[in-house]
mmCIF file of C-alpha atoms in Angstrom:
data_model
loop_
_atom_site.group_PDB
_atom_site.id
_atom_site.type_symbol
_atom_site.label_atom_id
_atom_site.label_comp_id
_atom_site.label_asym_id
_atom_site.label_seq_id
_atom_site.Cartn_x
_atom_site.Cartn_y
_atom_site.Cartn_z
ATOM 1 C CA MET A 1 0.000 0.000 0.000
ATOM 2 C CA VAL A 2 1.222 3.488 -0.859
ATOM 3 C CA GLN A 3 -0.704 6.199 0.942
ATOM 4 C CA ALA A 4 -0.736 9.791 -0.315
ATOM 5 C CA CYS A 5 -0.432 12.300 2.537
ATOM 6 C CA LEU A 6 -1.769 15.405 0.865
ATOM 7 C CA ASN A 7 -0.920 18.376 3.090
ATOM 8 C CA GLY A 8 -0.209 17.710 6.774
ATOM 9 C CA SER A 9 0.251 20.747 8.975
ATOM 10 C CA ARG A 10 1.722 22.746 6.107
ATOM 11 C CA GLY A 11 0.094 25.978 5.062
ATOM 12 C CA ALA A 12 0.192 28.750 2.488
ATOM 13 C CA ALA A 13 3.759 29.641 3.458
ATOM 14 C CA ASP A 14 4.869 26.251 2.108
ATOM 15 C CA GLY A 15 3.775 27.104 -1.425
ATOM 16 C CA ALA A 16 0.751 27.062 -3.672
ATOM 17 C CA VAL A 17 1.157 23.347 -4.457
ATOM 18 C CA VAL A 18 -0.033 22.395 -0.938
ATOM 19 C CA PRO A 19 -3.820 21.797 -1.118
ATOM 20 C CA LEU A 20 -5.709 23.651 1.613
ATOM 21 C CA SER A 21 -9.363 23.880 0.524
ATOM 22 C CA PRO A 22 -11.681 20.849 0.210
ATOM 23 C CA GLU A 23 -11.793 21.342 -3.552
ATOM 24 C CA ALA A 24 -8.009 21.543 -3.854
ATOM 25 C CA MET A 25 -7.603 18.463 -1.651
ATOM 26 C CA ALA A 26 -10.106 16.556 -3.768
ATOM 27 C CA GLU A 27 -8.329 17.476 -6.993
ATOM 28 C CA SER A 28 -4.960 16.554 -5.491
ATOM 29 C CA ALA A 29 -6.325 13.254 -4.160
ATOM 30 C CA ALA A 30 -7.731 12.309 -7.553
ATOM 31 C CA ALA A 31 -4.411 13.006 -9.266
ATOM 32 C CA ALA A 32 -2.498 11.083 -6.585
ATOM 33 C CA VAL A 33 -4.761 8.038 -7.001
ATOM 34 C CA ALA A 34 -4.356 8.232 -10.777
ATOM 35 C CA ALA A 35 -0.586 8.201 -10.165
ATOM 36 C CA GLY A 36 -0.876 5.012 -8.108
ATOM 37 C CA ALA A 37 -1.827 5.906 -4.529
ATOM 38 C CA THR A 38 -4.167 3.383 -2.904
ATOM 39 C CA ASP A 39 -5.091 5.371 0.225
ATOM 40 C CA ILE A 40 -5.415 9.033 1.207
ATOM 41 C CA HIS A 41 -4.430 10.818 4.419
ATOM 42 C CA VAL A 42 -5.466 14.456 4.766
ATOM 43 C CA HIS A 43 -5.582 17.284 7.299
ATOM 44 C CA PRO A 44 -8.850 19.238 7.014
ATOM 45 C CA LYS A 45 -8.210 22.972 7.262
ATOM 46 C CA SER A 46 -10.040 25.889 8.821
ATOM 47 C CA PRO A 47 -10.660 28.990 6.661
ATOM 48 C CA CYS A 48 -7.424 30.363 8.173
ATOM 49 C CA GLY A 49 -5.493 27.328 6.960
ATOM 50 C CA ASP A 50 -5.031 25.662 10.356
ATOM 51 C CA ASP A 51 -5.613 21.966 11.033
ATOM 52 C CA THR A 52 -9.057 21.406 12.527
ATOM 53 C CA LEU A 53 -11.279 18.615 13.832
ATOM 54 C CA SER A 54 -14.424 20.660 13.152
ATOM 55 C CA PRO A 55 -17.312 18.358 12.150
ATOM 56 C CA ARG A 56 -18.437 20.838 9.492
ATOM 57 C CA VAL A 57 -15.010 21.195 7.904
ATOM 58 C CA LEU A 58 -14.308 17.480 8.117
ATOM 59 C CA ALA A 59 -17.623 16.654 6.403
ATOM 60 C CA ALA A 60 -16.977 19.116 3.580
ATOM 61 C CA THR A 61 -13.459 17.768 3.078
ATOM 62 C CA LEU A 62 -14.462 14.104 3.061
ATOM 63 C CA ASP A 63 -17.451 14.709 0.791
ATOM 64 C CA ALA A 64 -15.298 16.585 -1.724
ATOM 65 C CA ILE A 65 -12.572 13.924 -1.792
ATOM 66 C CA ARG A 66 -14.964 10.979 -1.936
ATOM 67 C CA ALA A 67 -16.710 12.544 -4.903
ATOM 68 C CA ARG A 68 -13.420 12.155 -6.805
ATOM 69 C CA VAL A 69 -11.829 8.930 -5.490
ATOM 70 C CA ALA A 70 -12.944 5.454 -4.434
ATOM 71 C CA VAL A 71 -10.014 4.610 -2.132
ATOM 72 C CA PRO A 72 -10.076 4.848 1.697
ATOM 73 C CA VAL A 73 -9.689 8.370 3.098
ATOM 74 C CA GLY A 74 -8.234 9.091 6.530
ATOM 75 C CA VAL A 75 -7.654 12.188 8.637
ATOM 76 C CA THR A 76 -5.452 13.419 11.448
ATOM 77 C CA THR A 77 -6.484 13.743 15.093
ATOM 78 C CA GLY A 78 -3.184 15.365 16.109
ATOM 79 C CA ALA A 79 -3.184 17.268 19.387
ATOM 80 C CA TRP A 80 -2.072 20.427 17.577
ATOM 81 C CA ALA A 81 -5.523 20.536 15.915
ATOM 82 C CA GLU A 82 -7.216 20.493 19.347
ATOM 83 C CA PRO A 83 -4.849 20.556 22.358
ATOM 84 C CA ASP A 84 -7.482 19.807 25.017
ATOM 85 C CA PRO A 85 -8.001 15.996 25.166
ATOM 86 C CA ALA A 86 -11.589 16.348 26.412
ATOM 87 C CA ARG A 87 -12.454 18.808 23.665
ATOM 88 C CA ARG A 88 -10.807 16.514 21.107
ATOM 89 C CA LEU A 89 -13.065 13.651 22.181
ATOM 90 C CA GLU A 90 -16.084 15.928 21.967
ATOM 91 C CA ARG A 91 -15.168 16.971 18.441
ATOM 92 C CA VAL A 92 -14.777 13.369 17.274
ATOM 93 C CA ARG A 93 -18.053 12.332 18.873
ATOM 94 C CA ASP A 94 -19.749 15.182 16.962
ATOM 95 C CA TRP A 95 -18.470 14.106 13.536
ATOM 96 C CA THR A 96 -21.444 13.614 11.206
ATOM 97 C CA VAL A 97 -19.433 12.247 8.277
ATOM 98 C CA LEU A 98 -16.865 9.640 9.261
ATOM 99 C CA PRO A 99 -13.465 8.999 7.679
ATOM 100 C CA ASP A 100 -12.430 5.461 6.828
ATOM 101 C CA HIS A 101 -9.544 5.788 9.272
ATOM 102 C CA ALA A 102 -7.883 8.346 11.520
ATOM 103 C CA SER A 103 -4.348 8.568 12.882
ATOM 104 C CA VAL A 104 -3.941 8.693 16.670
ATOM 105 C CA ASN A 105 -0.511 9.630 17.979
ATOM 106 C CA TRP A 106 0.024 7.240 20.880
ATOM 107 C CA HIS A 107 2.412 9.541 22.766
ATOM 108 C CA GLU A 108 -0.170 12.328 23.006
ATOM 109 C CA PRO A 109 -2.372 12.799 26.094
ATOM 110 C CA GLY A 110 -5.729 11.071 25.740
ATOM 111 C CA ALA A 111 -4.641 8.783 22.887
ATOM 112 C CA GLU A 112 -6.200 5.617 24.347
ATOM 113 C CA GLU A 113 -9.531 7.309 24.999
ATOM 114 C CA LEU A 114 -9.563 8.869 21.553
ATOM 115 C CA ALA A 115 -8.756 5.571 19.832
ATOM 116 C CA ALA A 116 -11.522 3.857 21.806
ATOM 117 C CA VAL A 117 -14.101 6.423 20.644
ATOM 118 C CA LEU A 118 -13.007 6.089 17.019
ATOM 119 C CA ILE A 119 -13.178 2.283 17.135
ATOM 120 C CA GLU A 120 -16.587 2.504 18.806
ATOM 121 C CA ARG A 121 -17.759 4.702 15.922
ATOM 122 C CA GLY A 122 -16.453 2.254 13.315
ATOM 123 C CA VAL A 123 -13.454 4.342 12.249
ATOM 124 C CA GLY A 124 -10.204 2.471 11.630
ATOM 125 C CA VAL A 125 -7.339 3.646 13.827
ATOM 126 C CA GLU A 126 -3.792 4.190 12.583
ATOM 127 C CA ALA A 127 -1.713 3.989 15.756
ATOM 128 C CA GLY A 128 0.936 6.671 15.312
ATOM 129 C CA ILE A 129 4.193 5.468 16.864
ATOM 130 C CA TRP A 130 6.807 8.216 16.587
ATOM 131 C CA SER A 131 10.516 7.677 17.026
ATOM 132 C CA GLY A 132 11.958 9.594 19.958
ATOM 133 C CA THR A 133 8.817 9.114 22.099
ATOM 134 C CA ASP A 134 7.518 6.469 24.501
ATOM 135 C CA ALA A 135 4.675 5.589 22.121
ATOM 136 C CA ALA A 136 5.989 2.095 21.311
ATOM 137 C CA SER A 137 6.116 1.035 24.954
ATOM 138 C CA ARG A 138 2.661 2.497 25.606
ATOM 139 C CA PHE A 139 1.230 0.743 22.579
ATOM 140 C CA ALA A 140 2.827 -2.588 23.528
ATOM 141 C CA VAL A 141 0.624 -2.825 26.641
ATOM 142 C CA SER A 142 -2.495 -1.234 25.153
ATOM 143 C CA PRO A 143 -5.632 -3.409 25.214
ATOM 144 C CA LEU A 144 -6.689 -1.602 22.038
ATOM 145 C CA GLY A 145 -3.601 -2.773 20.145
ATOM 146 C CA PRO A 146 -5.208 -5.816 18.516
ATOM 147 C CA ARG A 147 -8.130 -3.672 17.345
ATOM 148 C CA VAL A 148 -6.289 -0.933 15.434
ATOM 149 C CA LEU A 149 -6.222 -0.914 11.651
ATOM 150 C CA ARG A 150 -2.439 -0.595 11.426
ATOM 151 C CA VAL A 151 0.620 0.912 13.049
ATOM 152 C CA LEU A 152 1.881 4.175 11.552
ATOM 153 C CA ALA A 153 5.615 4.050 12.322
ATOM 154 C CA GLU A 154 6.871 7.614 11.871
ATOM 155 C CA VAL A 155 10.578 8.426 11.774
ATOM 156 C CA THR A 156 11.024 11.922 13.189
ATOM 157 C CA ASP A 157 14.792 11.862 12.605
ATOM 158 C CA VAL A 158 15.117 14.178 9.601
ATOM 159 C CA SER A 159 18.752 13.386 8.834
ATOM 160 C CA PRO A 160 19.075 11.371 5.609
ATOM 161 C CA ASP A 161 22.306 9.885 6.987
ATOM 162 C CA THR A 162 20.802 8.334 10.125
ATOM 163 C CA ALA A 163 17.110 7.992 9.254
ATOM 164 C CA GLN A 164 17.263 4.361 8.159
ATOM 165 C CA ASP A 165 19.044 3.345 11.356
ATOM 166 C CA THR A 166 16.419 5.221 13.355
ATOM 167 C CA ALA A 167 13.695 3.481 11.330
ATOM 168 C CA ARG A 168 15.143 0.037 12.050
ATOM 169 C CA ALA A 169 15.359 0.861 15.758
ATOM 170 C CA LEU A 170 11.748 2.050 15.721
ATOM 171 C CA LEU A 171 10.589 -1.133 14.010
ATOM 172 C CA ALA A 172 12.438 -3.161 16.652
ATOM 173 C CA GLU A 173 10.618 -1.176 19.358
ATOM 174 C CA VAL A 174 7.272 -1.757 17.673
ATOM 175 C CA GLY A 175 8.000 -5.470 17.349
ATOM 176 C CA ALA A 176 5.071 -7.624 16.326
ATOM 177 C CA ALA A 177 2.724 -4.680 16.986
ATOM 178 C CA HIS A 178 -0.140 -6.868 18.209
ATOM 179 C CA GLY A 179 -0.026 -8.572 14.835
ATOM 180 C CA ARG A 180 -1.147 -5.405 13.051
ATOM 181 C CA PRO A 181 0.331 -4.329 9.689
ATOM 182 C CA VAL A 182 2.905 -1.538 9.743
ATOM 183 C CA LEU A 183 3.127 1.541 7.532
ATOM 184 C CA LEU A 184 6.643 3.011 7.726
ATOM 185 C CA HIS A 185 7.447 6.577 6.691
ATOM 186 C CA GLY A 186 9.756 9.493 7.375
ATOM 187 C CA GLU A 187 9.481 13.231 7.102
ATOM 188 C CA ASP A 188 11.449 15.981 5.385
ATOM 189 C CA GLY A 189 15.067 14.791 5.102
ATOM 190 C CA SER A 190 14.173 11.238 6.105
ATOM 191 C CA ALA A 191 11.178 10.838 3.772
ATOM 192 C CA TRP A 192 12.981 9.287 0.798
ATOM 193 C CA PRO A 193 15.533 7.137 2.681
ATOM 194 C CA VAL A 194 12.783 5.659 4.869
ATOM 195 C CA LEU A 195 10.496 5.066 1.891
ATOM 196 C CA ARG A 196 13.274 3.114 0.176
ATOM 197 C CA LEU A 197 13.769 1.055 3.345
ATOM 198 C CA ALA A 198 10.031 0.337 3.463
ATOM 199 C CA GLY A 199 10.302 -0.929 -0.103
ATOM 200 C CA ARG A 200 13.149 -3.277 0.776
ATOM 201 C CA LEU A 201 11.259 -4.569 3.810
ATOM 202 C CA ARG A 202 7.993 -4.889 1.846
ATOM 203 C CA LEU A 203 6.155 -2.633 4.278
ATOM 204 C CA ALA A 204 3.363 -0.214 3.451
ATOM 205 C CA THR A 205 4.505 3.387 3.182
ATOM 206 C CA ARG A 206 3.318 6.853 2.305
ATOM 207 C CA ILE A 207 4.531 9.945 0.478
ATOM 208 C CA GLY A 208 3.135 13.370 -0.230
ATOM 209 C CA LEU A 209 3.489 17.054 0.522
ATOM 210 C CA GLU A 210 2.929 16.439 4.242
ATOM 211 C CA ASP A 211 6.151 14.450 4.445
ATOM 212 C CA THR A 212 8.324 16.231 1.874
ATOM 213 C CA LEU A 213 8.234 19.148 -0.528
ATOM 214 C CA VAL A 214 11.012 17.801 -2.735
ATOM 215 C CA LEU A 215 11.626 14.958 -5.168
ATOM 216 C CA PRO A 216 14.379 12.373 -4.601
ATOM 217 C CA ASN A 217 16.819 14.539 -6.591
ATOM 218 C CA GLY A 218 16.123 17.549 -4.343
ATOM 219 C CA GLU A 219 14.048 19.492 -6.859
ATOM 220 C CA PRO A 220 10.769 21.024 -5.603
ATOM 221 C CA ALA A 221 7.753 18.793 -6.165
ATOM 222 C CA SER A 222 4.949 20.241 -8.259
ATOM 223 C CA SER A 223 2.184 18.055 -6.798
ATOM 224 C CA ASN A 224 1.268 15.079 -4.666
ATOM 225 C CA ALA A 225 0.816 13.068 -7.856
ATOM 226 C CA GLN A 226 4.434 13.737 -8.838
ATOM 227 C CA LEU A 227 5.607 12.594 -5.408
ATOM 228 C CA VAL A 228 3.494 9.423 -5.578
ATOM 229 C CA ALA A 229 4.842 8.566 -9.025
ATOM 230 C CA ALA A 230 8.417 9.098 -7.826
ATOM 231 C CA GLY A 231 7.660 7.184 -4.646
ATOM 232 C CA LEU A 232 6.519 4.118 -6.531
ATOM 233 C CA VAL A 233 9.791 4.085 -8.456
ATOM 234 C CA GLN A 234 11.863 4.562 -5.286
ATOM 235 C CA TYR A 235 9.859 1.874 -3.508
ATOM 236 C CA GLY A 236 10.600 -0.564 -6.319
ATOM 237 C CA TRP A 237 6.985 -1.217 -7.274
ATOM 238 C CA ALA A 238 7.663 -1.014 -11.020
ATOM 239 C CA ARG A 239 10.419 -3.646 -10.805
ATOM 240 C CA ARG A 240 8.302 -5.990 -8.719
ATOM 241 C CA SER A 241 5.187 -5.634 -10.843
ATOM 242 C CA SER A 242 7.140 -6.651 -13.947
ATOM 243 C CA SER A 243 8.967 -9.590 -12.350
#
């Protein structure tokens, strides 16, 4: 599986190629799927361009994207979008249109409670396990572990020289991950090295403007579709599909 992460916490300052409105996200998602993405991860945005868990904004975003693609669509629940854990739960309980899955960062306060509400509502949970945090040890003893959709192993080490070592250490921490599949990815300087490692290990991965603004050769990316196409080559999908 190659997931397209369309925008992340990036905003207008990161360039016009980052999709911020529901319509722009939908257009970007459609192009990314046409390029080979099989799943979408998106951060719905407020009119000011900030990440939000607003039921109204989430519904508009999901409706727009689903009108253009038939693949699963997931969203963030990052604490930066709503710092108060109780308010975050309230927001998720008020969602009228549900995503197929949502990422829950296991090191953040209230992660267990939030994951439980999402599972109760029928939303798949991507358990976000970040390097450099205690998320892996928390997740290892979580009673919700066997019920999550997958583990989202995120390498926060942005150095291209050490990212793969950090990724291997993170995977060792995650271990069998309650038997759940693992999606491995990096960010910024680690995005391409970690994606290539995921390809060698035959793990699911993701790529998009959330994780990097540049192509493997360092040139600025013009779109999520361009990153997905390059990602499939870096991952080795073309070689495997022809073998």
